[in-house]
Coordinates of C-alpha atoms (C1' of nucleotides) in Angstrom, one line a residue:
Chain A
M1 CA 20.2 27.9 -22.6
F2 CA 18.9 24.8 -24.3
G3 CA 16.2 24.8 -26.9
D4 CA 17.8 27.4 -29.2
F5 CA 17.0 27.5 -32.9
R6 CA 19.5 24.8 -33.9
A7 CA 18.9 22.4 -31.1
V8 CA 15.6 21.4 -32.6
P9 CA 16.2 18.2 -34.4
P10 CA 14.4 18.2 -37.8
S11 CA 13.1 14.7 -37.1
S12 CA 9.3 15.2 -36.9
M13 CA 8.6 16.3 -40.4
A14 CA 10.5 15.3 -43.5
S15 CA 12.2 17.9 -45.6
K16 CA 12.6 20.5 -43.0
L17 CA 15.5 22.9 -43.6
W18 CA 18.5 22.6 -41.3
T19 CA 21.3 24.8 -40.2
I20 CA 24.9 23.9 -40.9
G21 CA 25.3 22.7 -37.4
Q22 CA 22.4 20.3 -37.6
V23 CA 23.7 18.9 -40.9
A24 CA 27.1 18.5 -39.4
K25 CA 25.8 16.7 -36.3
A26 CA 23.6 14.4 -38.5
G27 CA 26.5 13.6 -40.8
E28 CA 28.9 13.2 -37.8
V29 CA 31.4 15.7 -39.2
N30 CA 32.7 19.0 -38.1
V31 CA 31.0 22.2 -39.2
E32 CA 34.3 23.3 -40.7
T33 CA 34.4 20.1 -42.7
I34 CA 31.2 21.0 -44.4
R35 CA 32.5 24.4 -45.3
F36 CA 35.7 22.8 -46.5
Y37 CA 33.7 20.5 -48.8
Q38 CA 31.8 23.5 -50.0
R39 CA 35.0 25.2 -50.9
K40 CA 36.1 22.0 -52.7
G41 CA 32.8 22.0 -54.7
L42 CA 31.7 18.7 -53.1
L43 CA 28.7 20.2 -51.4
P44 CA 26.4 22.9 -52.7
V45 CA 26.2 26.3 -50.9
P46 CA 22.5 27.0 -50.4
P47 CA 21.4 30.6 -50.9
R48 CA 21.5 32.9 -48.0
P49 CA 18.2 34.7 -47.3
Y50 CA 19.1 38.3 -47.2
G51 CA 21.2 38.8 -44.1
G52 CA 20.0 35.5 -42.7
I53 CA 21.3 32.0 -42.1
R54 CA 21.8 29.4 -44.8
R55 CA 19.4 26.5 -44.7
Y56 CA 20.2 23.0 -45.9
D57 CA 17.8 20.3 -47.1
Q58 CA 18.2 16.6 -46.7
K59 CA 19.7 16.3 -50.2
T60 CA 22.8 18.0 -48.8
L61 CA 22.9 15.5 -45.9
A62 CA 22.5 12.7 -48.4
R63 CA 25.4 14.0 -50.4
L64 CA 27.5 14.3 -47.2
K65 CA 26.7 10.7 -46.4
F66 CA 27.6 9.8 -50.0
I67 CA 31.0 11.4 -49.4
Q68 CA 31.6 9.6 -46.2
A69 CA 30.7 6.3 -47.7
A70 CA 33.0 6.8 -50.7
K71 CA 35.7 7.9 -48.3
R72 CA 35.3 4.6 -46.5
L73 CA 35.8 2.9 -49.8
G74 CA 39.2 4.6 -50.1
F75 CA 38.3 7.3 -52.6
S76 CA 40.1 10.6 -52.3
L77 CA 38.1 13.8 -52.2
E78 CA 39.0 14.4 -55.8
E79 CA 37.8 11.0 -56.9
I80 CA 34.6 11.6 -54.9
G81 CA 34.1 14.8 -56.8
Q82 CA 34.2 12.7 -60.0
L83 CA 31.7 10.2 -58.6
L84 CA 29.4 13.0 -57.6
K85 CA 29.2 14.1 -61.1
L86 CA 27.9 10.7 -62.0
E87 CA 25.4 10.8 -59.2
D88 CA 22.3 10.6 -61.4
G89 CA 23.1 6.9 -61.9
T90 CA 23.1 7.1 -65.7
H91 CA 26.9 6.8 -66.0
C92 CA 27.3 3.4 -64.7
A93 CA 30.2 2.6 -67.0
E94 CA 32.3 5.5 -65.8
A95 CA 31.5 4.9 -62.2
R96 CA 32.5 1.3 -62.6
E97 CA 35.7 2.3 -64.2
L98 CA 36.6 4.6 -61.3
A99 CA 35.8 1.7 -58.9
R100 CA 37.9 -0.6 -60.9
R101 CA 40.9 1.6 -60.8
K102 CA 40.4 2.1 -57.1
L103 CA 40.2 -1.6 -56.6
E104 CA 43.5 -2.0 -58.5
D105 CA 45.0 0.6 -56.3
V106 CA 43.8 -1.0 -53.1
R107 CA 45.2 -4.4 -54.2
V108 CA 48.6 -2.9 -54.8
R109 CA 48.6 -1.3 -51.4
I110 CA 47.6 -4.6 -49.8
S111 CA 50.4 -6.4 -51.4
D112 CA 52.9 -3.7 -50.5
L113 CA 51.8 -3.9 -46.9
K114 CA 51.9 -7.7 -46.9
R115 CA 55.5 -7.5 -48.0
I116 CA 56.2 -5.1 -45.2
E117 CA 54.3 -7.3 -42.8
A118 CA 56.4 -10.4 -43.7
A119 CA 59.7 -8.4 -43.4
L120 CA 58.7 -7.0 -40.0
D121 CA 57.5 -10.3 -38.7
D122 CA 60.7 -12.0 -39.8
L123 CA 62.8 -9.3 -38.2
I124 CA 60.9 -9.5 -34.9
Q125 CA 61.4 -13.2 -34.8
R126 CA 65.0 -12.9 -35.4
C127 CA 65.2 -10.3 -32.6
D128 CA 63.4 -12.8 -30.3
R129 CA 65.9 -15.5 -31.1
A130 CA 68.9 -13.2 -30.8
E131 CA 67.9 -12.1 -27.3
G132 CA 70.8 -10.7 -25.4
Q133 CA 73.2 -10.6 -28.4
I134 CA 75.6 -7.7 -29.1
C135 CA 74.0 -6.6 -32.3
C136 CA 70.3 -6.2 -32.8
P137 CA 69.1 -8.0 -36.0
L138 CA 66.5 -5.3 -36.8
I139 CA 69.1 -2.5 -36.6
S140 CA 71.7 -4.4 -38.5
V141 CA 69.4 -5.3 -41.3
L142 CA 68.4 -1.7 -41.6
E143 CA 72.0 -0.7 -41.6
S144 CA 72.7 -3.1 -44.4
G145 CA 70.3 -1.2 -46.5
L146 CA 67.5 -3.9 -47.0
K147 CA 66.7 -4.5 -50.6
Chain B
M1 CA 81.4 21.4 -68.8
F2 CA 81.7 17.8 -67.5
G3 CA 84.2 16.5 -65.2
D4 CA 83.7 19.2 -62.6
F5 CA 84.5 18.7 -59.0
R6 CA 81.3 16.9 -58.2
A7 CA 81.2 14.6 -61.1
V8 CA 84.1 12.5 -59.8
P9 CA 82.6 9.4 -58.3
P10 CA 84.3 8.5 -55.0
S11 CA 84.4 5.0 -56.2
S12 CA 88.1 4.2 -56.4
M13 CA 89.2 4.6 -52.7
A14 CA 87.0 3.8 -49.8
S15 CA 86.2 6.6 -47.3
K16 CA 86.6 9.6 -49.6
L17 CA 84.7 12.6 -48.7
W18 CA 81.7 13.5 -50.8
T19 CA 79.7 16.5 -51.6
I20 CA 76.0 16.6 -50.8
G21 CA 75.2 16.1 -54.5
Q22 CA 77.2 12.9 -54.6
V23 CA 75.6 11.5 -51.4
A24 CA 72.2 12.4 -52.9
K25 CA 73.0 10.6 -56.1
A26 CA 74.4 7.5 -54.3
G27 CA 71.4 7.4 -52.0
E28 CA 69.0 8.0 -54.9
V29 CA 67.3 11.0 -53.2
N30 CA 67.0 14.6 -54.0
V31 CA 69.7 17.0 -52.5
E32 CA 66.8 18.8 -50.9
T33 CA 65.7 15.7 -49.2
I34 CA 69.1 15.4 -47.5
R35 CA 68.9 18.9 -46.3
F36 CA 65.4 18.2 -45.1
Y37 CA 66.6 15.2 -43.1
Q38 CA 69.3 17.3 -41.6
R39 CA 66.8 19.8 -40.5
K40 CA 64.7 17.0 -39.0
G41 CA 67.8 15.8 -37.2
L42 CA 67.9 12.5 -39.0
L43 CA 71.2 13.2 -40.7
P44 CA 74.2 14.9 -39.2
V45 CA 75.4 18.2 -40.7
P46 CA 79.1 17.9 -41.2
P47 CA 81.3 20.9 -40.3
R48 CA 81.9 23.4 -43.0
P49 CA 85.6 24.1 -43.6
Y50 CA 85.8 27.9 -43.3
G51 CA 83.9 29.2 -46.2
G52 CA 84.1 25.9 -48.0
I53 CA 81.8 23.1 -48.9
R54 CA 80.6 20.4 -46.5
R55 CA 82.0 17.0 -47.0
Y56 CA 80.2 13.8 -46.2
D57 CA 81.6 10.5 -45.3
Q58 CA 80.2 7.1 -46.0
K59 CA 78.6 6.9 -42.6
T60 CA 76.2 9.6 -43.7
L61 CA 75.4 7.5 -46.8
A62 CA 74.9 4.5 -44.6
R63 CA 72.5 6.4 -42.4
L64 CA 70.6 7.6 -45.5
K65 CA 70.2 4.0 -46.6
F66 CA 69.1 3.1 -43.2
I67 CA 66.4 5.7 -43.4
Q68 CA 65.3 4.5 -46.9
A69 CA 65.2 0.9 -45.6
A70 CA 63.1 1.9 -42.6
K71 CA 60.8 3.9 -44.8
R72 CA 60.2 0.8 -46.9
L73 CA 59.2 -1.0 -43.8
G74 CA 56.5 1.6 -43.3
F75 CA 58.2 3.7 -40.5
S76 CA 57.4 7.4 -40.4
L77 CA 60.3 9.8 -40.3
E78 CA 59.6 10.4 -36.6
E79 CA 59.8 6.7 -35.9
I80 CA 62.9 6.5 -37.9
G81 CA 64.4 9.1 -35.7
Q82 CA 63.7 6.9 -32.7
L83 CA 65.2 3.9 -34.4
L84 CA 68.3 5.9 -35.2
K85 CA 68.8 6.6 -31.5
L86 CA 69.1 2.8 -31.1
E87 CA 71.5 2.4 -33.9
D88 CA 74.4 1.1 -31.8
G89 CA 72.5 -2.2 -31.6
T90 CA 72.5 -2.3 -27.8
H91 CA 68.8 -1.5 -27.5
C92 CA 67.4 -4.5 -29.1
A93 CA 64.3 -4.6 -26.9
E94 CA 63.3 -1.1 -27.6
A95 CA 63.8 -1.5 -31.3
R96 CA 61.8 -4.7 -31.3
E97 CA 59.0 -3.0 -29.5
L98 CA 58.9 -0.3 -32.2
A99 CA 58.8 -2.9 -34.8
R100 CA 56.1 -4.8 -33.0
R101 CA 53.9 -1.7 -32.8
K102 CA 54.6 -1.0 -36.5
L103 CA 53.6 -4.6 -37.4
E104 CA 50.3 -4.2 -35.5
D105 CA 49.8 -1.0 -37.4
V106 CA 50.5 -2.6 -40.7
R107 CA 48.1 -5.5 -40.0
V108 CA 45.3 -3.1 -39.1
R109 CA 45.9 -1.3 -42.4
I110 CA 45.8 -4.5 -44.3
S111 CA 42.5 -5.6 -42.8
D112 CA 41.0 -2.2 -43.4
L113 CA 42.1 -2.4 -47.0
K114 CA 40.8 -6.0 -47.4
R115 CA 37.4 -4.8 -46.2
I116 CA 37.5 -2.1 -48.8
E117 CA 38.7 -4.5 -51.4
A118 CA 35.8 -6.9 -50.8
A119 CA 33.2 -4.0 -50.9
L120 CA 34.6 -2.6 -54.1
D121 CA 34.8 -6.0 -55.7
D122 CA 31.2 -6.7 -54.8
L123 CA 30.0 -3.4 -56.1
I124 CA 31.9 -3.8 -59.4
Q125 CA 30.3 -7.2 -59.9
R126 CA 26.9 -5.8 -59.2
C127 CA 27.6 -3.1 -61.8
D128 CA 28.6 -5.8 -64.3
R129 CA 25.4 -7.7 -63.8
A130 CA 23.3 -4.6 -63.8
E131 CA 24.6 -3.6 -67.3
G132 CA 22.3 -1.1 -68.9
Q133 CA 20.0 -0.6 -66.0
I134 CA 18.5 2.8 -65.0
C135 CA 20.3 3.1 -61.7
C136 CA 24.0 2.3 -61.2
P137 CA 24.4 0.0 -58.2
L138 CA 27.7 1.6 -57.1
I139 CA 26.2 5.1 -57.0
S140 CA 23.0 3.9 -55.4
V141 CA 24.9 2.1 -52.7
L142 CA 26.9 5.2 -52.0
E143 CA 23.7 7.2 -51.9
S144 CA 22.3 4.8 -49.3
G145 CA 25.1 5.7 -47.0
L146 CA 26.9 2.3 -46.9
K147 CA 27.4 1.1 -43.3
Chain C
dC1 C1' 90.0 35.1 -66.2
dT2 C1' 85.6 33.6 -67.2
dT3 C1' 82.2 30.3 -67.3
dA4 C1' 79.1 27.2 -65.5
dA5 C1' 77.8 23.5 -62.6
dG6 C1' 76.9 22.7 -58.2
dC7 C1' 76.9 24.1 -53.1
dG8 C1' 75.1 26.8 -48.7
dC9 C1' 71.4 28.8 -46.5
dG10 C1' 67.0 30.6 -45.5
dT11 C1' 62.5 31.0 -46.6
dA12 C1' 58.5 29.6 -48.6
dG13 C1' 55.5 26.7 -51.2
dT14 C1' 53.0 22.1 -52.2
dC15 C1' 49.4 18.5 -51.4
dA16 C1' 45.6 16.3 -48.7
dG17 C1' 42.3 16.7 -45.6
dG18 C1' 41.0 19.1 -42.6
dT19 C1' 40.9 22.2 -37.9
dA20 C1' 41.0 26.7 -35.5
dC21 C1' 40.1 31.5 -34.7
dG22 C1' 38.1 36.0 -34.4
dG23 C1' 34.8 39.4 -35.2
dA24 C1' 30.3 40.4 -36.6
dG25 C1' 25.6 39.0 -37.4
dT26 C1' 21.2 36.3 -36.3
dC27 C1' 17.9 34.1 -33.8
dA28 C1' 15.1 32.3 -30.0
dA29 C1' 14.0 32.5 -25.4
dC30 C1' 13.8 34.3 -20.7
Chain D
dG1 C1' 16.3 43.7 -24.4
dT2 C1' 19.7 41.1 -23.2
dT3 C1' 21.9 36.7 -23.0
dG4 C1' 23.7 32.8 -25.1
dA5 C1' 24.1 29.6 -28.7
dC6 C1' 25.1 29.4 -33.0
dT7 C1' 26.1 31.1 -38.0
dC8 C1' 29.0 33.5 -41.6
dC9 C1' 33.3 34.5 -43.6
dG10 C1' 38.0 35.0 -44.2
dT11 C1' 42.2 33.7 -43.0
dA12 C1' 45.5 31.2 -40.8
dC13 C1' 47.3 27.0 -39.0
dC14 C1' 48.2 21.8 -38.8
dT15 C1' 50.8 17.1 -40.1
dG16 C1' 54.0 14.6 -43.2
dA17 C1' 57.2 14.4 -46.4
dC18 C1' 59.1 16.8 -49.2
dT19 C1' 60.2 20.4 -53.3
dA20 C1' 61.5 24.9 -55.1
dC21 C1' 63.6 29.5 -55.3
dG22 C1' 66.9 32.9 -55.0
dC23 C1' 71.2 34.9 -54.0
dG24 C1' 75.8 34.6 -53.4
dC25 C1' 79.9 31.5 -53.0
dT26 C1' 83.1 27.6 -54.3
dT27 C1' 85.4 24.9 -57.5
dA28 C1' 87.3 23.0 -61.6
dA29 C1' 88.1 23.4 -66.3
dG30 C1' 89.3 25.9 -70.5

DNA sequence: CTTAAGCGCGTAGTCAGGTACGGAGTCAAC
DNA sequence: GTTGACTCCGTACCTGACTACGCGCTTAAG
């Protein structure tokens, strides 16, 4: 029932070896996501002891957390793959360049969204003012083609 | 060679009937995109004169432009489908509600991106200051898991 | 009449980032 | 020594928004 071989949290001692399920739980992702990252080359596939079950060390978990952190910064999995190649910390310039491009990217997206925000806000206000009219301003603006 | 039946722009007279290629060109989309929208129910499929070629009126083009305009406002195709049902302009309240939800949505995306922007900006500055150090701040922050 | 661009239609593929499934194997515990 | 939880692996499926392909047909021009 409970207490099976995976349910033991590898808390007590450092550098125990974990199952994929334990890594997934610790990294707060789906087991399938780990396999997916392995297929994408973002996570290593530990050797499988003849006929047994693969065991993962905390380096894999660290790498998983790295991936999640980079995702939160808006990097795509492909970009994360590039960052991971720089993981030894000796390629600061390249890493910074990737970050700089991503920052550019994020800023463009922000300004696009702000334009959209302003347009929507304006339309909604016009709708509010036009309450009960024959033609809805939002719809008619869309019909006119908008920009 | 040139001057074939599609190359004639329906400019001269209003309300000529166009081929799919002409509509696509006028709407600045791919022919396949129009077919795709038809399959999604966003554009009508005009009747096909027995064994002939479908002809599109300017209402279809207007609808296509409506779709493009709504896309620029950040609506998904599914949401655009809903907006199109309100196209007669008599459902202002519903349309406004859709727009309001989309505005909410856009604002959330903006604030997410601003958080990312700040984090990236900070990291890049740290990288700039750490020039030539052993460990890259960007990488080490990612390694630490970041939030 | 032939040529060639473009249409009609259905099916299938793409990309990102996963999620789900099913059958067989493994492991720990009762 | 069987149960039950979980692993392994391959493959398929998902959403969103398209894009491509292939075959045969239509149309206009030369």
